[in-house]
């Protein structure tokens, strides 16, 4: 694990690298990470995050929207026939941990900010563990700019669902009940924004072409599934948190198809047949899309179209 630093206005000194390594070693110990599965860890200021991600893999994307901005990004590659991950982390994560993990620490109190900062690092380590366990370094292109396709969208988002579940599951031991409640509230806010966007464009269809509208509605249902998947992963090992998740999913789609599917996937992890699991997730997505009052069907000409199911 090689630590690099690119923080605006800071000339990194050995004492700073000592602190970075202390935090990373603490996080690795919390999730039983083998350091050999991580190559570079690049710690950057927010303005340099995208550039650092691109330096690891040109063209790689990271979350950067009005409702969510990535604090970490893990990218897998091959090195000597083995799977190795490079990780980019926002420097603010380490700033939040100075009081509790500096040497000596100035406080023993782990507030939500400290818990969340450590969890984000452990979550990225969870991705690295997953890529190593499943020997996977694939990168699927976002299909948004091309013709609308249920299958292509499912391949893209289905992989996100599975890798996020694996990373959250691998880092679940770091998730406290207080942090879970915090994460659930933040996820609820993001899902609410997803629903608002879909409702807006379904009520104002002239604002988007049919192709773009289909992409927006389709991917927003997947994004809701991604948010729920993360929470299900966070809840692994906590019966109380899992019950909260199942109650939440039941309220959305009058069942727990996603939770049931993830439980089955978790029971055979990491031996996953990805195409089979994505096919199962796609059938669940069809239930979730109806939450928006629409359904996607194949036409006689082979194209896929969106139809209203509410009068």
C-alpha positions as MATLAB code, in Angstrom:
seq = 'XXXXXXXXXXXXXXXXXXXXXXXXXXXXXXXXXXXXXXXXXXXXXXXXXXXXXXXXXXXXXXXXXXXXXXXXXXXXXXXXXXXXXXXXXXXXXXXXXXXXXXXXXXXXXXXXXXXXXXXXXXXXXXXXXXXXXXXXXXXXXXXXXXXXXXXXXXXXXXXXXXXXXXXXXXXXXXXXXXXXXXXXXXXXXXXXXXXXXXXXXXXXXXXXXXXXXXXXXXXXXXXXXXXXXXXXXXXXXXXXXXXXXXXXXXXXXXXXXXXXXXXXXXXXXXXXXXXXXXXXXXXXXXXXXXXXXXXXXXXXXXXXXXXXXXX';
ca = [
       0.000    0.000    0.000;
       1.772    3.144   -1.252;
       0.419    6.477    0.007;
       0.545    9.554   -2.231;
      -0.560   13.085   -1.408;
      -1.832   15.879   -3.661;
      -3.468   18.474   -1.420;
      -3.665   22.099   -2.484;
      -1.464   24.386   -0.387;
       0.240   21.558    1.522;
       3.837   20.395    1.182;
       3.542   16.881    2.634;
       6.031   16.159    5.392;
       6.985   12.765    6.852;
       4.823   13.424    9.922;
       1.778   13.817    7.643;
       2.474   10.534    5.878;
       2.899    8.900    9.286;
      -0.608   10.058   10.187;
      -2.083    8.909    6.855;
      -0.509    5.473    7.310;
      -1.772    5.259   10.897;
      -5.350    5.925    9.749;
      -5.108    3.483    6.839;
      -3.617    0.744    9.002;
      -6.363    1.274   11.582;
      -9.029    1.019    8.864;
      -7.406   -2.044    7.311;
      -7.371   -3.750   10.691;
     -11.054   -3.017   11.245;
     -12.043   -4.861    8.048;
      -9.237   -7.474    8.039;
      -7.845   -6.144    4.763;
      -4.752   -7.741    3.276;
      -2.644   -4.657    2.345;
      -1.302   -6.549   -0.671;
      -4.612   -6.070   -2.509;
      -4.145   -2.271   -2.478;
      -1.552   -0.564   -4.669;
      -1.758    3.221   -4.488;
      -3.781    5.290   -2.029;
      -3.956    8.849   -3.359;
      -5.118   11.457   -0.832;
      -6.282   14.663   -2.499;
      -8.102   17.922   -1.955;
     -11.611   18.138   -3.496;
     -10.523   20.179   -6.526;
      -8.035   17.456   -7.500;
     -10.242   14.399   -6.940;
     -11.402   14.025  -10.548;
      -7.872   14.486  -11.891;
      -6.557   11.812   -9.521;
      -9.272    9.349  -10.589;
      -8.423   10.001  -14.241;
      -4.723    9.434  -13.529;
      -5.558    5.941  -12.279;
      -7.895    5.075  -15.143;
      -8.539    7.610  -17.922;
     -12.252    8.057  -18.468;
     -13.265    6.544  -15.112;
     -16.287    8.245  -13.574;
     -17.094    9.131   -9.991;
     -20.238   10.398   -8.284;
     -20.549   14.177   -8.614;
     -24.154   15.392   -8.507;
     -26.220   17.939   -6.640;
     -27.210   15.311   -4.079;
     -24.004   13.254   -3.763;
     -20.266   13.763   -4.209;
     -17.780   10.909   -3.956;
     -15.374   10.953   -1.015;
     -13.573    7.879   -2.315;
     -13.091    5.866   -5.495;
     -11.598    2.392   -5.889;
     -10.357    1.146   -9.255;
      -9.193   -2.432   -9.801;
      -6.403   -3.527  -12.154;
      -4.062   -6.449  -12.812;
      -0.540   -6.590  -11.434;
       1.547   -9.703  -11.857;
      -1.545  -11.771  -12.521;
      -3.160  -10.618   -9.285;
      -6.036   -8.216   -8.707;
      -4.881   -4.945   -7.138;
      -6.903   -1.816   -6.391;
      -5.855    1.828   -6.422;
      -7.887    4.138   -4.195;
      -8.475    7.900   -4.283;
      -9.641    9.507   -1.018;
     -10.682   13.037   -0.112;
      -8.304   14.611    2.407;
     -11.271   15.822    4.489;
     -11.740   12.219    5.681;
      -8.374   12.363    7.413;
      -9.034   15.834    8.779;
     -12.094   14.473   10.547;
      -9.977   11.768   12.193;
      -7.111   13.866   13.567;
      -8.523   14.126   17.093;
      -9.186   10.412   17.543;
      -6.351    8.786   15.584;
      -3.466   11.229   15.908;
      -0.525   10.240   18.112;
      -1.343   10.777   20.840;
      -5.104   11.276   20.277;
      -6.617   14.406   21.785;
     -10.086   12.880   22.150;
     -11.642    9.455   22.597;
     -15.084   10.590   21.418;
     -16.106    9.302   18.009;
     -18.895   11.537   16.731;
     -20.874   10.890   13.560;
     -18.341   12.803   11.429;
     -15.469   10.637   12.683;
     -17.486    7.428   12.324;
     -18.529    8.345    8.800;
     -14.973    9.301    7.761;
     -13.574    5.988    8.966;
     -16.451    4.096    7.358;
     -15.821    5.707    3.962;
     -12.190    4.550    4.043;
     -13.265    1.068    5.176;
     -15.914    1.015    2.435;
     -13.280    1.644   -0.236;
     -11.168   -1.094    1.341;
     -14.317   -3.244    1.118;
     -14.350   -2.660   -2.643;
     -10.686   -3.661   -2.844;
     -11.443   -6.853   -0.903;
     -14.354   -7.620   -3.198;
     -12.389   -7.121   -6.408;
      -9.657   -9.379   -5.034;
     -12.009  -12.095   -3.774;
     -13.945  -12.233   -7.037;
     -10.858  -11.634   -9.193;
     -12.729   -8.860  -10.998;
     -11.278   -5.737  -12.610;
     -14.048   -5.059  -15.125;
     -15.390   -1.591  -15.902;
     -18.790   -1.285  -17.613;
     -19.549    1.833  -19.626;
     -22.525    3.990  -18.680;
     -25.062    3.526  -21.534;
     -26.800    6.887  -21.024;
     -25.422    8.513  -24.178;
     -26.527    5.644  -26.442;
     -29.883    4.190  -27.503;
     -32.084    3.149  -24.608;
     -31.738   -0.515  -23.687;
     -33.086   -2.285  -20.607;
     -30.327   -4.911  -20.868;
     -27.458   -2.418  -21.221;
     -28.760   -0.322  -18.338;
     -29.185   -3.442  -16.221;
     -25.613   -4.575  -16.927;
     -24.320   -1.191  -15.789;
     -26.467   -0.659  -12.710;
     -26.739   -4.330  -11.807;
     -22.964   -4.415  -11.421;
     -23.140   -1.302   -9.247;
     -25.773   -2.953   -7.039;
     -23.642   -6.059   -6.581;
     -20.302   -4.320   -6.010;
     -21.847   -1.834   -3.577;
     -23.489   -4.638   -1.654;
     -20.178   -6.470   -1.458;
     -18.254   -3.383   -0.295;
     -20.879   -2.457    2.317;
     -21.065   -6.065    3.485;
     -17.269   -6.256    3.790;
     -17.209   -3.040    5.855;
     -20.364   -3.678    7.901;
     -18.396   -4.316   11.101;
     -17.515   -0.601   11.200;
     -21.169    0.506   10.933;
     -22.548    1.623   14.300;
     -26.289    1.894   14.933;
     -26.021    5.696   15.136;
     -24.153    5.858   11.830;
     -26.662    3.484   10.219;
     -29.518    5.813   11.180;
     -27.538    8.750    9.774;
     -26.829    6.883    6.524;
     -30.470    5.861    6.241;
     -31.595    9.484    6.503;
     -29.083   10.639    3.884;
     -30.123    7.803    1.567;
     -33.787    8.706    2.074;
     -33.017   12.289    1.039;
     -31.266   11.114   -2.126;
     -34.105    8.721   -3.004;
     -36.621   11.514   -2.492;
     -34.683   13.680   -4.963;
     -34.663   10.793   -7.456;
     -38.442   10.501   -7.231;
     -38.885   14.259   -7.597;
     -36.796   14.253  -10.770;
     -38.791   11.418  -12.327;
     -42.115   13.021  -11.388;
     -41.001   16.348  -12.850;
     -40.049   14.915  -16.223;
     -43.033   12.565  -16.442;
     -45.285   15.593  -15.923;
     -43.275   17.681  -18.414;
     -42.382   15.190  -21.119;
     -41.750   17.847  -23.725;
     -38.546   18.763  -21.867;
     -36.777   15.552  -22.905;
     -36.674   13.347  -25.966;
     -38.333    9.931  -25.541;
     -34.884    8.291  -25.455;
     -33.533   10.566  -22.716;
     -36.772   10.352  -20.728;
     -36.631    6.541  -20.833;
     -33.017    6.644  -19.610;
     -33.891    9.027  -16.749;
     -36.874    7.031  -15.500;
     -35.089    3.703  -15.869;
     -31.877    4.744  -14.123;
     -33.660    6.480  -11.261;
     -35.395    3.232  -10.330;
     -31.980    1.560  -10.385;
     -30.508    4.361   -8.250;
     -33.184    3.775   -5.620;
     -32.242    0.099   -5.647;
     -28.569    1.067   -5.232;
     -29.383    3.212   -2.197;
     -31.399    0.418   -0.606;
     -28.668   -2.083   -1.452;
     -26.061   -0.031    0.411;
     -28.310    0.081    3.459;
     -28.913   -3.662    3.288;
     -25.140   -4.110    3.146;
     -24.657   -1.777    6.110;
     -27.206   -3.852    8.036;
     -25.370   -7.175    7.675;
     -24.853   -8.580   11.166;
     -27.496   -6.373   12.790;
     -30.955   -7.917   13.032;
     -32.474   -4.622   14.159;
     -31.077   -2.694   11.184;
     -32.153   -5.425    8.757;
     -35.714   -5.259   10.085;
     -35.729   -1.494    9.504;
     -34.587   -2.070    5.938;
     -37.189   -4.714    5.210;
     -39.919   -2.512    6.643;
     -38.720    0.331    4.414;
     -38.676   -1.770    1.267;
     -42.079   -3.208    2.099;
     -43.473    0.327    2.240;
     -42.113    1.043   -1.251;
     -43.068   -2.047   -3.241;
     -45.280   -4.119   -0.919;
     -42.595   -6.764   -0.558;
     -38.887   -7.288    0.021;
     -37.674   -8.682   -3.318;
     -34.378   -6.778   -3.195;
     -33.627   -7.760    0.384;
     -34.441  -11.394   -0.376;
     -32.203  -11.372   -3.454;
     -29.294   -9.772   -1.614;
     -29.603  -12.268    1.225;
     -29.308  -15.109   -1.268;
     -26.354  -13.424   -2.959;
     -24.673  -12.870    0.397;
     -25.029  -16.539    1.303;
     -22.900  -17.616   -1.704;
     -20.482  -14.652   -1.799;
     -17.942  -14.389   -3.366;
     -18.923  -17.206   -5.778;
     -21.178  -15.068   -7.949;
     -22.520  -15.772  -11.419;
     -22.911  -12.119  -12.375;
     -25.192  -12.529  -15.451;
     -27.580  -14.723  -13.440;
     -27.672  -12.276  -10.537;
     -28.208   -9.305  -12.861;
     -31.119  -11.100  -14.528;
     -32.664  -11.553  -11.087;
     -32.078   -7.891  -10.225;
     -33.626   -6.842  -13.539;
     -36.858   -8.624  -12.675;
     -36.846   -6.747   -9.354;
     -36.202   -3.486  -11.212;
     -39.421   -4.101  -13.200;
     -41.289   -4.013   -9.874;
     -39.516   -0.854   -8.796;
     -40.185    0.980  -12.054;
     -43.919    0.551  -11.517;
     -43.546    2.690   -8.396;
     -43.254    5.605  -10.866;
     -46.492    4.611  -12.611;
     -44.834    3.294  -15.766;
     -43.754    0.010  -17.281;
     -41.198   -0.831  -19.968;
     -42.263   -3.211  -22.719;
     -40.831   -4.604  -25.950;
     -42.554   -3.427  -29.127;
     -43.167   -5.486  -32.257;
     -40.198   -3.777  -33.936;
     -37.866   -4.915  -31.142;
     -37.548   -1.509  -29.543;
     -38.355   -0.924  -25.866;
     -40.820    1.723  -24.858;
     -42.253    3.180  -21.693;
     -45.998    2.970  -21.123;
     -48.164    4.483  -18.407;
     -49.950    2.084  -16.067;
     -51.860    4.714  -14.089;
     -55.047    6.241  -15.424;
];
